[in-house]
Coordinates of C-alpha atoms and ligand atoms in Angstrom, one line a residue:
X156 CA 85.4 114.9 90.7
X157 CA 86.5 118.4 90.6
X158 CA 83.6 120.5 92.1
X159 CA 83.8 121.5 95.7
X160 CA 80.6 119.5 96.4
X161 CA 81.9 116.3 94.9
X162 CA 85.3 116.7 96.6
X163 CA 83.6 117.0 99.9
X164 CA 82.1 113.5 99.2
X165 CA 85.5 112.3 98.1
X166 CA 86.9 112.8 101.6
X167 CA 84.9 109.9 102.7
X168 CA 84.9 107.8 99.5
X169 CA 88.5 108.4 98.9
X170 CA 90.7 111.0 97.1
X171 CA 89.5 112.4 93.8
X172 CA 91.1 110.8 90.8
X173 CA 91.3 111.7 87.2
X174 CA 92.3 109.1 84.7
X175 CA 93.3 110.1 81.2
X176 CA 92.4 107.6 78.5
X177 CA 89.8 104.8 78.2
X178 CA 91.8 102.0 76.5
X179 CA 92.7 98.9 78.4
X180 CA 94.9 100.9 80.8
X181 CA 92.2 103.4 81.8
X182 CA 89.3 100.9 82.1
X183 CA 91.5 98.6 84.1
X184 CA 92.5 101.4 86.4
X185 CA 88.8 102.3 86.9
X186 CA 88.0 98.8 87.8
X187 CA 90.9 98.5 90.3
X188 CA 89.7 101.7 92.0
X189 CA 86.1 100.4 92.3
X190 CA 87.6 97.2 93.8
X191 CA 89.4 99.3 96.4
X192 CA 86.1 101.1 97.2
X193 CA 87.0 104.3 95.5
X194 CA 84.3 105.7 93.3
X195 CA 85.4 109.4 93.2
X196 CA 87.1 109.1 89.9
X197 CA 86.5 110.3 86.3
X198 CA 88.0 109.1 83.0
X199 CA 88.7 111.8 80.5
X200 CA 88.7 110.5 76.9
X201 CA 89.4 112.6 73.9
X202 CA 87.4 110.3 71.6
X203 CA 83.8 109.4 71.5
X204 CA 84.2 105.7 72.5
X205 CA 86.3 103.6 74.6
X206 CA 88.9 101.3 73.2
X207 CA 92.3 103.1 72.7
X208 CA 94.4 101.5 70.0
X209 CA 91.6 99.1 69.2
X210 CA 89.3 101.9 68.3
X211 CA 92.0 103.7 66.3
X212 CA 93.6 100.9 64.3
X213 CA 91.0 99.8 61.9
X214 CA 93.3 98.8 59.0
X215 CA 92.4 95.6 57.2
X216 CA 93.8 92.6 59.0
X217 CA 94.2 94.5 62.4
X218 CA 94.5 91.8 65.1
X219 CA 96.2 90.9 68.3
X220 CA 99.4 88.9 68.3
X221 CA 98.8 87.5 71.8
X222 CA 96.0 84.8 72.1
X223 CA 92.8 86.5 73.5
X224 CA 92.6 84.1 76.5
X225 CA 95.6 86.0 77.8
X226 CA 95.0 89.3 76.0
X227 CA 92.0 90.1 78.2
X228 CA 91.4 91.3 81.8
X229 CA 91.9 88.8 84.5
X230 CA 88.6 90.0 86.0
X231 CA 86.7 89.4 82.8
X232 CA 88.5 86.4 81.3
X233 CA 85.6 84.2 80.0
X234 CA 84.6 85.9 76.9
X235 CA 83.3 84.0 73.8
X236 CA 86.2 84.8 71.4
X237 CA 85.6 83.7 68.0
X238 CA 89.3 82.8 67.2
X239 CA 92.4 82.1 69.2
X240 CA 93.7 85.6 68.4
X241 CA 91.2 88.5 68.7
X242 CA 90.6 90.7 65.7
X243 CA 90.3 94.5 66.1
X244 CA 86.6 94.7 66.0
X245 CA 86.2 92.0 68.5
X246 CA 88.6 93.4 71.0
X247 CA 86.9 96.7 70.7
X248 CA 83.6 95.0 71.4
X249 CA 85.3 93.3 74.4
X250 CA 86.3 96.7 75.8
X251 CA 82.8 98.1 75.3
X252 CA 81.4 95.1 77.0
X253 CA 83.8 95.5 80.1
X254 CA 82.8 99.3 80.3
X255 CA 79.2 98.4 80.3
X256 CA 79.3 95.3 82.6
X257 CA 81.4 97.1 85.3
X258 CA 79.5 100.3 85.2
X259 CA 82.4 102.3 84.1
X260 CA 80.6 104.3 81.5
X261 CA 79.0 106.8 83.9
X262 CA 82.5 107.7 85.0
X263 CA 83.7 108.5 81.5
X264 CA 83.6 112.0 79.9
X265 CA 84.0 111.5 76.2
X266 CA 85.3 114.2 73.9
X267 CA 87.6 115.6 76.6
X268 CA 91.1 116.1 75.4
X269 CA 93.6 116.9 78.2
X270 CA 96.2 119.5 77.1
X271 CA 98.2 119.4 80.3
X272 CA 98.2 119.4 84.1
X273 CA 99.9 121.5 86.8
X274 CA 100.4 120.4 90.4
X275 CA 99.3 123.0 92.9
X276 CA 101.5 122.1 95.9
X277 CA 99.8 124.4 98.4
X278 CA 96.4 122.9 97.6
X279 CA 97.7 119.4 97.0
X280 CA 95.7 119.2 93.7
X281 CA 96.4 118.5 90.1
X282 CA 94.7 121.2 87.9
X283 CA 93.9 119.6 84.7
X284 CA 93.6 121.7 81.5
X285 CA 91.2 120.6 78.9
X286 CA 90.9 121.6 75.2
X287 CA 88.2 124.2 75.1
X288 CA 89.5 126.1 78.2
X289 CA 87.9 124.1 81.1
X290 CA 90.0 123.2 84.1
X291 CA 89.4 120.3 86.4
X292 CA 91.1 119.4 89.7
X293 CA 91.8 116.2 91.4
X294 CA 94.1 114.8 94.1
X295 CA 95.5 112.1 92.0
X296 CA 96.3 112.1 88.3
X297 CA 96.6 108.9 86.4
X298 CA 97.8 109.0 82.8
X299 CA 96.6 106.0 80.7
X300 CA 97.3 107.4 77.3
X301 CA 99.3 104.3 76.1
X302 CA 102.7 104.2 74.3
X303 CA 101.2 103.8 70.8
X304 CA 98.8 106.6 70.2
X305 CA 100.6 109.3 68.3
X306 CA 101.1 108.0 64.7
X307 CA 104.6 108.6 63.3
X308 CA 105.1 109.6 59.7
X309 CA 108.8 109.7 58.7
X310 CA 110.3 113.0 57.7
X311 CA 111.1 112.1 54.1
X312 CA 112.3 114.7 51.6
X313 CA 109.5 115.9 49.4
X314 CA 106.7 114.1 51.3
X315 CA 104.5 117.1 51.0
X316 CA 104.7 117.1 47.2
X317 CA 103.0 113.7 46.7
X318 CA 99.8 114.2 44.8
X319 CA 98.2 110.7 45.3
X320 CA 96.5 109.4 48.5
X321 CA 98.5 108.7 51.5
X322 CA 97.7 107.8 55.1
X323 CA 99.0 106.1 58.2
X324 CA 97.8 102.6 59.2
X325 CA 96.2 104.1 62.4
X326 CA 94.3 106.6 60.3
X327 CA 93.0 104.2 57.7
X328 CA 91.0 105.7 54.8
X329 CA 88.2 103.1 54.3
X330 CA 86.9 105.1 51.4
X331 CA 90.1 104.4 49.3
X332 CA 89.7 101.6 46.7
X333 CA 92.9 99.7 46.4
X334 CA 91.6 97.6 43.5
X335 CA 94.1 97.6 40.6
X336 CA 96.2 100.4 42.0
X337 CA 100.0 100.7 42.3
X338 CA 100.7 101.2 45.9
X339 CA 103.7 101.7 48.2
X340 CA 103.8 100.5 51.9
X341 CA 106.5 101.9 54.0
X342 CA 107.5 99.9 57.1
X343 CA 107.8 96.3 58.1
X344 CA 106.4 96.5 61.7
X345 CA 103.5 94.4 63.1
X346 CA 100.8 96.7 61.4
X347 CA 102.5 96.5 58.0
X348 CA 102.7 92.8 58.5
X349 CA 99.0 92.5 59.0
X350 CA 97.7 95.0 56.4
X351 CA 100.1 94.1 53.5
X352 CA 98.7 90.6 52.8
X353 CA 95.1 92.1 52.9
X354 CA 95.7 94.9 50.4
X355 CA 98.1 92.8 48.2
X356 CA 95.0 90.8 47.2
X357 CA 93.5 93.9 45.7
X358 CA 96.3 95.9 44.2
X359 CA 98.0 95.7 40.7
X360 CA 101.4 96.3 42.2
X361 CA 102.8 96.7 45.7
X362 CA 106.2 98.1 46.6
X363 CA 107.2 97.5 50.2
X364 CA 109.9 99.8 51.4
X365 CA 111.8 98.2 54.2
X366 CA 114.4 99.8 56.5
X367 CA 115.2 96.3 57.9
X368 CA 113.3 93.1 57.8
X369 CA 111.8 91.5 60.8
X370 CA 111.9 88.0 62.2
X371 CA 108.7 86.3 61.5
X372 CA 107.3 83.2 63.1
X373 CA 104.0 81.2 62.3
X374 CA 100.8 82.4 63.9
X375 CA 98.8 79.5 65.3
X376 CA 95.4 81.1 64.8
X377 CA 92.1 79.6 63.9
X378 CA 88.5 80.0 64.8
X379 CA 87.2 78.0 67.8
X380 CA 84.9 75.2 66.7
X381 CA 81.4 75.4 68.1
X382 CA 81.9 72.4 70.3
X383 CA 85.2 73.9 71.7
X384 CA 83.3 77.1 72.6
X385 CA 80.6 75.1 74.3
X386 CA 83.1 73.1 76.2
X387 CA 85.0 76.2 77.4
X388 CA 81.8 77.9 78.3
X389 CA 80.6 74.8 80.3
X390 CA 84.0 74.2 82.0
X391 CA 85.6 77.7 82.5
X392 CA 88.5 75.9 84.2
X393 CA 89.7 74.9 80.7
X394 CA 89.8 78.5 79.7
X395 CA 91.8 79.3 82.8
X396 CA 94.3 76.5 82.2
X397 CA 94.7 77.8 78.6
X398 CA 95.4 81.3 80.0
X399 CA 98.0 80.0 82.3
X400 CA 99.6 77.9 79.6
X401 CA 99.8 80.9 77.3
X402 CA 101.3 83.0 80.1
X403 CA 104.1 80.5 80.7
X404 CA 104.8 80.0 77.1
X405 CA 105.4 83.8 76.9
X406 CA 107.6 83.5 80.0
X407 CA 109.6 80.8 78.2
X408 CA 110.0 83.0 75.1
X409 CA 111.0 85.9 77.4
X410 CA 114.0 83.9 78.6
X411 CA 115.4 84.2 75.0
X412 CA 114.9 88.0 74.9
X413 CA 116.6 88.4 78.3
X414 CA 119.3 86.1 77.2
X415 CA 119.0 83.7 80.0
X416 CA 121.5 80.9 80.0
X417 CA 120.3 77.3 79.1
X418 CA 116.5 77.9 79.0
X419 CA 117.0 81.2 77.0
X420 CA 119.2 79.3 74.6
X421 CA 116.7 76.6 74.1
X422 CA 113.9 79.2 73.6
X423 CA 116.0 81.0 71.1
X424 CA 116.7 77.8 69.1
X425 CA 113.0 77.0 69.2
X426 CA 112.0 80.4 67.9
X427 CA 114.7 80.6 65.3
X428 CA 113.8 77.1 63.8
X429 CA 110.2 78.3 63.5
X430 CA 111.3 81.4 61.7
X431 CA 113.8 79.6 59.3
X432 CA 111.3 76.9 58.6
X433 CA 108.6 79.4 57.7
X434 CA 110.9 81.3 55.4
X435 CA 112.1 78.2 53.7
X436 CA 108.5 77.0 53.1
X437 CA 107.2 80.3 51.8
X438 CA 110.0 82.0 50.0
X439 CA 111.6 80.1 47.1
X440 CA 113.9 82.8 45.9
X441 CA 117.3 82.7 47.6
X442 CA 117.9 86.4 46.9
X443 CA 114.6 87.4 48.5
X444 CA 115.2 85.1 51.4
X445 CA 118.5 86.9 52.0
X446 CA 116.7 90.3 51.7
X447 CA 114.2 89.1 54.4
X448 CA 116.8 87.8 56.8
X449 CA 117.4 90.2 59.7
X450 CA 121.1 91.0 60.8
X451 CA 120.1 91.4 64.5
X452 CA 119.1 88.9 67.2
X453 CA 115.5 87.8 67.3
X454 CA 113.4 89.9 69.7
X455 CA 115.6 93.1 69.3
X456 CA 112.5 94.4 67.4
X457 CA 109.1 93.0 68.1
X458 CA 108.9 89.5 66.5
X459 CA 106.3 89.3 63.8
X460 CA 103.5 86.7 63.8
X461 CA 102.1 85.9 60.4
X462 CA 101.4 83.0 58.1
X463 CA 100.8 85.3 55.2
X464 CA 103.5 87.9 55.4
X465 CA 106.5 86.1 53.7
X466 CA 104.2 84.3 51.3
X467 CA 102.8 87.7 50.2
X468 CA 106.2 89.2 49.7
X469 CA 107.2 86.3 47.5
X470 CA 104.3 87.0 45.0
X471 CA 105.3 88.3 41.6
X472 CA 103.3 91.6 41.8
X473 CA 104.9 92.5 45.2
X474 CA 108.4 94.0 45.4
X475 CA 110.6 94.5 48.5
X476 CA 112.8 97.6 48.3
X477 CA 115.6 97.7 50.7
X478 CA 117.6 100.5 49.2
X479 CA 116.2 103.2 51.5
X480 CA 114.1 106.1 50.4
X481 CA 115.8 109.2 48.9
X482 CA 112.7 111.3 48.3
X483 CA 109.0 111.3 47.8
X484 CA 108.0 113.0 44.5
X485 CA 104.5 114.2 43.2
X486 CA 103.9 110.7 41.7
X487 CA 106.1 108.2 43.5
X488 CA 109.0 107.4 45.7
X489 CA 112.7 107.5 44.6
X490 CA 114.9 105.0 46.3
X491 CA 118.5 105.7 47.3
X492 CA 119.8 103.9 44.1
X493 CA 118.0 106.7 42.1
X494 CA 115.1 104.6 40.8
X495 CA 111.6 106.2 40.8
X496 CA 108.6 103.9 41.5
X497 CA 105.4 105.6 40.4
X498 CA 102.5 104.9 42.9
X499 CA 99.0 106.1 43.3
X500 CA 98.9 105.7 47.1
X501 CA 101.3 105.5 50.0
X502 CA 100.5 103.7 53.3
X503 CA 102.6 104.5 56.2
X504 CA 103.1 101.4 58.4
X505 CA 105.6 103.4 60.3
X506 CA 104.5 103.0 63.9
X507 CA 104.1 105.6 66.6
X508 CA 106.0 108.2 68.5
X509 CA 106.5 105.6 71.2
X510 CA 109.3 107.2 73.2
X511 CA 107.4 110.4 73.8
X512 CA 105.0 109.0 76.3
X513 CA 102.7 111.6 77.7
X514 CA 103.4 114.2 74.9
X515 CA 101.9 116.4 73.6
X516 CA 100.4 116.9 77.1
X517 CA 102.4 119.4 79.2
X518 CA 102.6 118.0 82.8
X519 CA 104.1 120.3 85.4
X520 CA 104.9 119.0 88.9
X521 CA 106.3 120.7 92.0
X522 CA 107.8 124.2 91.4
X523 CA 106.6 124.0 87.8
X524 CA 109.0 121.3 86.8
X525 CA 108.1 120.1 83.3
X526 CA 107.9 116.4 82.7
X527 CA 108.6 116.8 79.1
X528 CA 111.9 118.6 79.9
X529 CA 112.7 116.0 82.6
X530 CA 112.3 113.3 80.0
X531 CA 113.9 115.1 77.1
X532 CA 116.9 112.6 77.3
X533 CA 114.7 109.6 77.8
X534 CA 111.6 108.8 79.8
X535 CA 112.2 107.2 83.2
X536 CA 109.8 106.4 86.0
X537 CA 110.1 104.3 89.2
X538 CA 108.4 100.9 88.4
X539 CA 107.4 102.7 85.1
X540 CA 104.7 104.6 87.2
X541 CA 106.1 107.3 89.5
X542 CA 108.3 110.3 89.0
X543 CA 110.0 112.2 91.7
X544 CA 108.9 115.9 91.8
X545 CA 105.4 114.8 90.5
X546 CA 103.4 113.9 93.6
X547 CA 100.2 111.9 93.2
X548 CA 101.0 111.4 89.5
X549 CA 100.9 107.8 88.2
X550 CA 101.5 106.6 84.7
X551 CA 100.0 103.4 83.3
X552 CA 102.0 101.7 80.4
X553 CA 104.8 104.2 81.2
X554 CA 108.5 103.9 80.6
X555 CA 110.0 100.4 80.4
X556 CA 106.7 98.6 81.0
X557 CA 106.2 97.4 77.4
X558 CA 106.9 93.7 76.7
X559 CA 109.0 92.0 74.0
X560 CA 106.8 88.9 74.4
X561 CA 103.6 88.7 76.4
X562 CA 100.3 90.5 77.1
X563 CA 100.5 94.1 77.9
X564 CA 97.2 93.7 79.7
X565 CA 99.0 91.7 82.4
X566 CA 101.4 94.7 83.0
X567 CA 98.5 97.3 82.9
X568 CA 96.6 95.3 85.5
X569 CA 99.6 95.1 87.8
X570 CA 100.0 98.8 87.6
X571 CA 96.3 99.5 88.1
X572 CA 96.2 97.3 91.3
X573 CA 99.4 99.0 92.6
X574 CA 98.0 102.6 92.0
X575 CA 94.6 101.7 93.5
X576 CA 96.5 100.6 96.6
X577 CA 98.4 103.9 96.6
X578 CA 95.1 105.8 96.4
X579 CA 93.7 103.7 99.2
X580 CA 96.7 104.6 101.3
X581 CA 96.1 108.3 100.8
X582 CA 92.5 107.8 101.9
X583 CA 93.2 105.4 104.8
X584 CA 96.1 107.4 106.3
X585 CA 94.7 110.8 105.5
X586 CA 97.7 111.7 103.5
X587 CA 97.9 114.6 101.1
X588 CA 100.3 113.0 98.7
X589 CA 102.7 110.3 97.8
X590 CA 105.9 111.1 95.9
X591 CA 108.6 108.7 95.0
X592 CA 112.0 109.4 96.5
X593 CA 114.6 110.6 94.0
X594 CA 117.0 107.8 95.4
X595 CA 114.5 105.0 94.7
X596 CA 113.9 106.2 91.2
X597 CA 117.7 106.5 90.5
X598 CA 118.3 103.1 91.8
X599 CA 115.5 101.6 89.7
X600 CA 116.8 103.5 86.6
X601 CA 120.4 102.2 87.3
X602 CA 119.0 98.6 87.5
X603 CA 117.2 99.2 84.1
X604 CA 120.4 100.4 82.5
X605 CA 122.4 97.6 83.8
X606 CA 120.0 95.0 82.7
X607 CA 119.2 96.5 79.4
X608 CA 122.8 95.6 78.3
X609 CA 122.0 91.9 79.0
X610 CA 118.8 91.8 76.9
X611 CA 118.4 91.7 73.1
X612 CA 116.6 95.1 73.1
X613 CA 119.8 97.1 72.8
X614 CA 121.5 94.6 70.5
X615 CA 121.9 96.9 67.6
X616 CA 118.6 97.3 65.7
X617 CA 116.3 100.1 65.0
X618 CA 113.2 99.6 67.0
X619 CA 110.3 101.5 68.6
X620 CA 111.7 100.5 72.0
X621 CA 114.7 102.9 71.6
X622 CA 114.8 106.6 71.9
X623 CA 117.1 108.8 69.7
X624 CA 120.2 107.9 71.8
X625 CA 119.5 104.2 71.3
X626 CA 118.4 103.6 74.9
X627 CA 115.6 101.3 75.6
X628 CA 113.0 103.5 77.3
X629 CA 109.9 101.4 76.5
X630 CA 110.4 97.8 77.2
X631 CA 110.6 95.9 80.5
X632 CA 113.8 94.1 81.1
X633 CA 112.5 91.2 83.0
X634 CA 109.8 88.6 82.9
X635 CA 106.1 89.4 83.4
X636 CA 106.1 87.6 86.8
X637 CA 109.1 89.5 88.1
X638 CA 107.2 92.8 87.3
X639 CA 104.2 91.3 89.1
X640 CA 106.3 90.6 92.2
X641 CA 107.9 94.1 92.2
X642 CA 104.5 95.9 91.9
X643 CA 102.6 93.7 94.4
X644 CA 102.2 96.6 96.7
X645 CA 103.7 100.1 97.2
X646 CA 106.9 100.0 99.2
X647 CA 106.3 103.0 101.6
X648 CA 110.0 103.5 102.2
X649 CA 110.4 104.5 98.6
X650 CA 107.9 107.4 98.9
X651 CA 107.7 110.7 100.6
X652 CA 104.4 110.7 102.5
X653 CA 102.9 114.2 102.9
X654 CA 100.4 114.4 105.7
X655 CA 97.2 116.3 105.2
X656 CA 97.2 119.9 106.6
X657 CA 95.4 119.2 109.8
X658 CA 95.9 115.9 111.6
X659 CA 93.1 113.6 110.6
X660 CA 91.8 116.1 108.0
X661 CA 90.4 114.3 105.0
X662 CA 92.1 114.7 101.7
X663 CA 89.2 116.7 100.6
X664 CA 90.8 119.6 102.6
X665 CA 91.6 121.0 99.2
X666 CA 87.9 121.8 98.7
Ligands
FAD706 C1 98.0 98.0 66.1 C2 98.4 97.6 67.5 C3 98.4 96.3 67.9 C4 98.8 95.9 69.2 N1 98.8 94.6 69.4 C5 99.2 94.2 70.7 C6 99.2 92.9 71.0 O1 99.0 92.0 70.1 N2 99.6 92.5 72.3 C7 99.9 93.4 73.2 O2 100.2 93.0 74.3 N3 99.8 94.7 72.9 C8 99.5 95.2 71.7 N4 99.4 96.5 71.3 C9 99.9 97.5 72.4 C10 98.7 98.2 73.0 O3 99.1 99.4 72.9 C11 98.4 97.7 74.4 O4 98.1 96.3 74.4 C12 97.1 98.3 75.0 O5 96.0 98.3 74.3 C13 97.5 99.8 75.5 O6 96.3 100.3 76.2 P1 96.3 101.7 76.9 O7 95.1 101.9 77.4 O8 97.5 101.8 77.7 O9 96.5 102.7 75.6 P2 95.7 103.0 74.4 O10 95.0 101.9 73.9 O11 96.6 103.8 73.4 O12 94.6 104.0 75.0 C14 94.9 105.4 75.3 C15 93.6 106.2 75.3 O13 93.9 107.5 75.8 C16 93.3 108.5 75.0 N5 94.1 109.7 75.0 C17 95.3 109.9 74.6 N6 95.7 111.1 74.8 C18 94.7 111.8 75.5 C19 94.4 113.1 76.0 N7 95.4 114.0 75.9 N8 93.2 113.4 76.5 C20 92.3 112.4 76.6 N9 92.4 111.2 76.1 C21 93.6 110.8 75.6 C22 93.3 107.9 73.6 O14 92.2 108.4 72.8 C23 93.0 106.4 73.9 O15 91.7 106.1 74.0 C24 99.1 96.9 70.1 C25 99.1 98.2 69.7 C26 98.8 98.6 68.5 C27 98.8 100.0 68.1

């Protein structure tokens, strides 16, 4: 990838590419490059295994909330999932299987943490700095570090004084025995919803501290029966039909989140009735029901899918605390009403530093411009992928490419295909770089801001989609299919195309 020798080869095979991260995003990108005939790429992964969030989130109950027939790559759809919704270990196995089957492993350097990258304009190269001091170089840099990889622990008063055990859901302590303990869980997001029912079975008492309740709908999950698996394996078309059905069900739900008239209203009524019915069936106490009723529209935060969450919160040894946290003491948590609840462990189900995107990496583009500074008021990228002033940099799962409902894998694959086409363009036209035009990025940003106002995402809740100013920097404002249309292929008029130094000189001129 970075040596002169290898880059010499890259001139024929295509520009050299470095991908950061080997989750769904990085592996999907690698596959798309191979499909485009580009083999001169390396994936840098700081961990010792592929998998991204599915390697890191091993808390009890960790699972997908999108059926696996859709939450999987389109190029590797027929996988023998045991249940409708994949569990963490199975999804991780799936990613390992993809890496092996498509011969991606030889391209991965594990244990390589990227600290930052600088664009060398004169050489037309990204210089990538690794922990440990090594520097690599490549024509194209693709970040696939995800939106949810930096666990976020709230800055609570006295947090450092706590003498018991405490950990984040993404850093689960499997050695900790919850049996007969009194435990606090902070947070009511999707991770908390999955782990609370699991640990509630073991603990003596559980205090759940919620900032605000979430909308919760039933999860229609179950193991596939052996005959169903055999049938799907024998007739893969059935699987494809199911994938298509799940996709369009999510597109229907998206109409509610995008507040589309008529269909959106019907979708909203459908979802709300599911949520209300579930609450009515599982929570007897009127007071608790009120405590668990959100004061914001459904979809403003990610909707929760669980058949056990509300039922668990209604158990006598579980308490929902909505007063807010005043401080953490040596032996417990004091709520805003002054009451101290003594606990032996605190679990933070408080999500991730989602709006910080590529941080803590320091990425510097043309004339040393810092991406972190550029994004200090909110991350923004053309199609969520390209940033003006940063030639040949592409971001997978970048700003405004998350979904309120649907499979992120669909979005990652659209991006991977688009980026692979861009890299192929560099190769085929002998270009040095592609850089999105500032006007194109501005127009795209203005469209996002305009349409954000029409969605439920900025409808007045706290969510991980919003930055400190309350702007949705994370979630896409349209349907999955619309994003697919917009990213079908790079629109060349939206990019500055820089020719290689000498006419016809291959990109590898940098060597
Ligand atoms: C618990 C949980 C449940 C989820 N459930 C769903 C779901 O049900 N449906 C859905 O659509 N989405 C879900 N998501 C969102 C999920 O993030 C995406 O679906 C998808 O897995 C993102 O893949 P990714 O490759 O973009 O990022 P990640 O999976 O985060 O992978 C990023 C990789 O980059 C590596 N990396 C990061 N920084 C560096 C660095 N500096 N140097 C080298 N390597 C680095 C990391 O180690 C990691 O392997 C969930 C997320 C979480 C956390």
